Amino acid sequence: AQSVTQLGSHVSVSEGALVLLRCNYSSSVPPYLFWYVQYPNQGLQLLLKYTSAATLVKGINGFEAEFKKSETSFHLTKPSAHMSDAAEYFCAVSGRGSTLGRLYFGRGTQLTVWP
Amino acid sequence: NAGVTQTPKFRVLKTGQSMTLLCAQDMNHEYMYWYRQDPGMGLRLIHYSVGEGTTAKGEVPDGYNVSRLKKQNFLLGLESAAPSQTSVYFCASSPLAGGLPYEQYFGPGTRLTVT
């Protein structure tokens, strides 16, 4: 089965600083990859997705992620953090074959933004 | 469009009681999913459905049953609730794109407490 590892369960940055949230996946075949954001007491909202087109993917709210096959990584970045970015972020990888249609989620990274 | 809706938003059960959570989507999506979210565990798939009248087990199916009698609805049942089922439950749906399932759209969640 596919799996995703998010390095760092908590990340803290100052407002205006670079945001870097790390995600590594396990797959022998390049999969579809997703980043979701969850604000307190809400469901998950799609930030961006990689579907084997451009390796640099731009999402909503100024976030972007780069697919690096050689590193099996899909890290999420934002050049300048805003207070409103404080939330939990989940990386997910798609299933294949008999698990097609499933998403496998990482355990999440809680982003705190300090003023 | 309402997107994905979940009923109820909150529920408290006593051990041994039963209940059904309702998920509805108005986007004509083929795939539907039930997840549970626990602190530090990310999202874990309980059951999912690839179409009307079909269901399949996910990662943590024990103690839960599901039914998808109509394309737009996906029901999650707890026959005999246990404190270990205290969690936040999310429903999601996914369209097909090019014959393949695509990103998932999430509901707002149901917070269930079993005492």
XYZ file of C-alpha atoms in Angstrom:
230
model
C 0.000 0.000 0.000
C 1.039 3.558 -0.535
C 2.230 5.621 2.406
C 3.083 9.208 3.179
C 5.459 10.589 5.783
C 5.163 14.159 6.947
C 8.304 15.270 8.738
C 7.483 17.389 11.752
C 4.118 17.245 13.436
C 4.444 20.909 14.424
C 6.067 23.782 12.556
C 6.262 27.345 13.856
C 7.205 30.381 11.792
C 7.023 34.125 12.171
C 4.658 36.148 10.045
C 6.432 36.965 6.774
C 8.838 34.017 7.027
C 9.133 31.130 4.594
C 6.838 28.192 5.183
C 8.224 24.723 4.379
C 6.190 21.605 5.157
C 7.788 18.307 4.223
C 6.163 15.281 2.638
C 7.747 12.069 1.345
C 5.824 9.290 -0.289
C 6.483 5.626 -0.978
C 5.609 4.520 -4.457
C 7.415 2.728 -7.247
C 5.314 4.566 -9.802
C 4.779 8.339 -9.737
C 1.371 8.748 -8.144
C -1.086 11.571 -7.823
C -0.187 13.745 -4.831
C -2.267 16.222 -2.876
C -1.975 18.779 -0.116
C -5.026 19.566 1.972
C -5.520 22.220 4.668
C -7.796 21.940 7.683
C -8.813 24.999 9.680
C -10.110 24.477 13.230
C -13.445 22.678 13.413
C -13.716 22.384 9.637
C -13.339 19.727 6.978
C -10.343 19.382 4.672
C -9.918 21.743 1.743
C -7.755 20.997 -1.282
C -4.696 23.276 -1.540
C -3.099 21.800 -4.634
C -2.560 18.572 -6.547
C 0.079 16.917 -8.723
C -1.196 14.719 -11.527
C 1.951 14.082 -13.640
C 1.869 17.360 -15.533
C 4.168 20.197 -14.374
C 6.413 19.250 -11.450
C 5.955 22.663 -9.804
C 2.345 22.979 -8.777
C 0.713 26.211 -7.681
C -2.234 26.151 -5.332
C -4.525 28.492 -3.501
C -3.467 31.132 -0.955
C 0.049 31.475 -2.423
C 1.152 27.904 -1.697
C 3.113 25.760 -4.106
C 4.715 22.329 -4.082
C 7.395 20.677 -6.158
C 7.298 17.022 -7.152
C 10.783 15.483 -7.022
C 10.754 11.897 -8.226
C 14.415 11.261 -7.332
C 13.722 12.256 -3.721
C 10.138 10.872 -3.595
C 9.165 14.215 -2.106
C 6.356 16.710 -2.490
C 7.190 19.531 -0.090
C 4.799 22.442 0.384
C 6.121 26.007 0.473
C 4.923 29.571 0.777
C 7.366 32.494 0.525
C 5.755 34.638 3.214
C 3.569 33.301 6.008
C 0.400 35.050 7.049
C -1.454 34.686 10.317
C -4.375 33.192 8.413
C -2.150 30.265 7.305
C -2.265 28.788 10.796
C -3.935 25.413 10.317
C -3.203 21.716 9.981
C -1.832 20.512 6.660
C -2.125 17.008 5.254
C -0.202 15.412 2.427
C -1.888 12.534 0.584
C -0.943 10.050 -2.128
C -3.320 8.209 -4.412
C -3.713 4.465 -4.498
C -3.126 2.327 -7.576
C -4.445 -0.941 -8.957
C -6.779 -2.562 -6.423
C -6.645 0.572 -4.241
C -7.450 2.981 -7.043
C -9.714 5.719 -5.759
C -8.216 5.720 -2.274
C -6.071 8.436 -0.772
C -3.442 7.673 1.844
C -2.918 10.568 4.246
C 0.052 11.585 6.318
C -0.425 12.291 10.002
C -0.535 16.023 9.459
C 1.607 19.051 10.301
C 0.238 21.766 12.544
C 1.459 25.177 11.354
C 1.643 27.992 13.894
C 2.324 31.531 12.710
C 3.689 34.012 15.251
C 3.088 37.768 14.880
C -24.353 23.500 -4.673
C -24.175 22.460 -1.031
C -21.245 20.121 -1.790
C -20.840 17.406 0.862
C -23.079 17.645 3.902
C -23.068 15.536 7.056
C -25.785 14.905 9.616
C -25.601 15.296 12.596
C -22.771 17.716 13.465
C -22.436 16.510 17.049
C -23.622 13.430 18.919
C -23.083 11.877 22.324
C -23.789 8.165 22.704
C -23.651 5.761 25.601
C -21.667 2.559 25.213
C -23.733 -0.041 23.382
C -26.080 2.396 21.662
C -26.391 2.483 17.914
C -26.554 5.346 15.451
C -26.314 6.217 11.780
C -24.355 9.086 10.277
C -25.661 10.450 7.001
C -23.529 11.868 4.216
C -25.034 13.515 1.167
C -23.397 15.022 -1.925
C -25.017 16.950 -4.744
C -22.097 16.862 -7.193
C -23.007 13.542 -8.854
C -19.726 12.011 -7.698
C -19.142 8.295 -8.177
C -16.871 7.617 -5.186
C -17.722 8.269 -1.550
C -15.697 7.700 1.618
C -15.931 7.644 5.398
C -12.874 8.585 7.483
C -12.198 9.014 11.142
C -9.754 11.601 12.477
C -7.994 11.167 15.787
C -5.255 13.420 17.212
C -1.845 12.590 15.760
C -3.257 9.855 13.530
C -4.258 11.808 10.449
C -7.268 10.501 8.549
C -7.952 6.791 8.453
C -10.333 5.276 5.928
C -13.197 3.281 7.402
C -15.207 2.228 4.332
C -15.690 3.543 0.847
C -17.927 3.087 -2.167
C -17.051 3.118 -5.856
C -20.652 3.477 -6.946
C -24.281 3.046 -6.016
C -24.906 -0.315 -4.356
C -21.209 -1.070 -3.765
C -19.080 -0.780 -0.638
C -15.556 -1.802 0.340
C -13.509 -1.946 3.523
C -10.842 0.583 4.286
C -8.102 0.646 6.872
C -10.205 0.532 10.066
C -13.599 -1.063 9.238
C -14.247 -3.034 12.433
C -17.323 -1.920 14.372
C -18.792 0.007 11.423
C -21.159 -0.804 8.579
C -22.081 1.256 5.541
C -24.679 1.382 2.826
C -25.007 3.259 -0.441
C -28.518 2.705 -1.692
C -28.572 5.990 -3.597
C -25.693 7.556 -5.494
C -25.888 10.780 -3.527
C -26.008 9.250 -0.046
C -23.531 7.208 1.997
C -24.558 6.010 5.455
C -22.187 5.002 8.251
C -23.631 2.851 11.036
C -22.363 1.997 14.481
C -24.293 -1.018 15.766
C -22.896 -1.035 19.306
C -20.867 2.057 20.086
C -17.655 1.785 22.105
C -15.557 4.542 23.719
C -12.791 3.758 21.170
C -15.140 5.097 18.494
C -15.029 8.580 19.984
C -13.672 10.579 17.063
C -14.414 13.124 14.383
C -15.920 11.492 11.313
C -15.522 12.942 7.840
C -17.305 12.019 4.679
C -15.793 12.747 1.285
C -16.710 12.265 -2.344
C -14.678 12.106 -5.523
C -15.530 12.481 -9.196
C -14.073 10.446 -12.022
C -11.792 12.271 -14.463
C -10.679 10.414 -17.531
C -12.126 7.301 -15.976
C -10.016 7.696 -12.852
C -11.036 8.973 -9.428
C -9.734 12.421 -8.695
C -9.358 14.672 -5.664
C -11.710 14.230 -2.748
C -14.160 16.821 -1.466
C -14.818 16.751 2.252
C -17.806 17.428 4.452
C -17.633 19.513 7.648
C -17.409 16.513 9.981
C -19.399 14.891 12.776
C -17.983 14.970 16.283
C -19.005 11.782 18.109
C -18.412 11.112 21.788
C -19.114 7.686 23.283
C -19.314 7.610 27.087
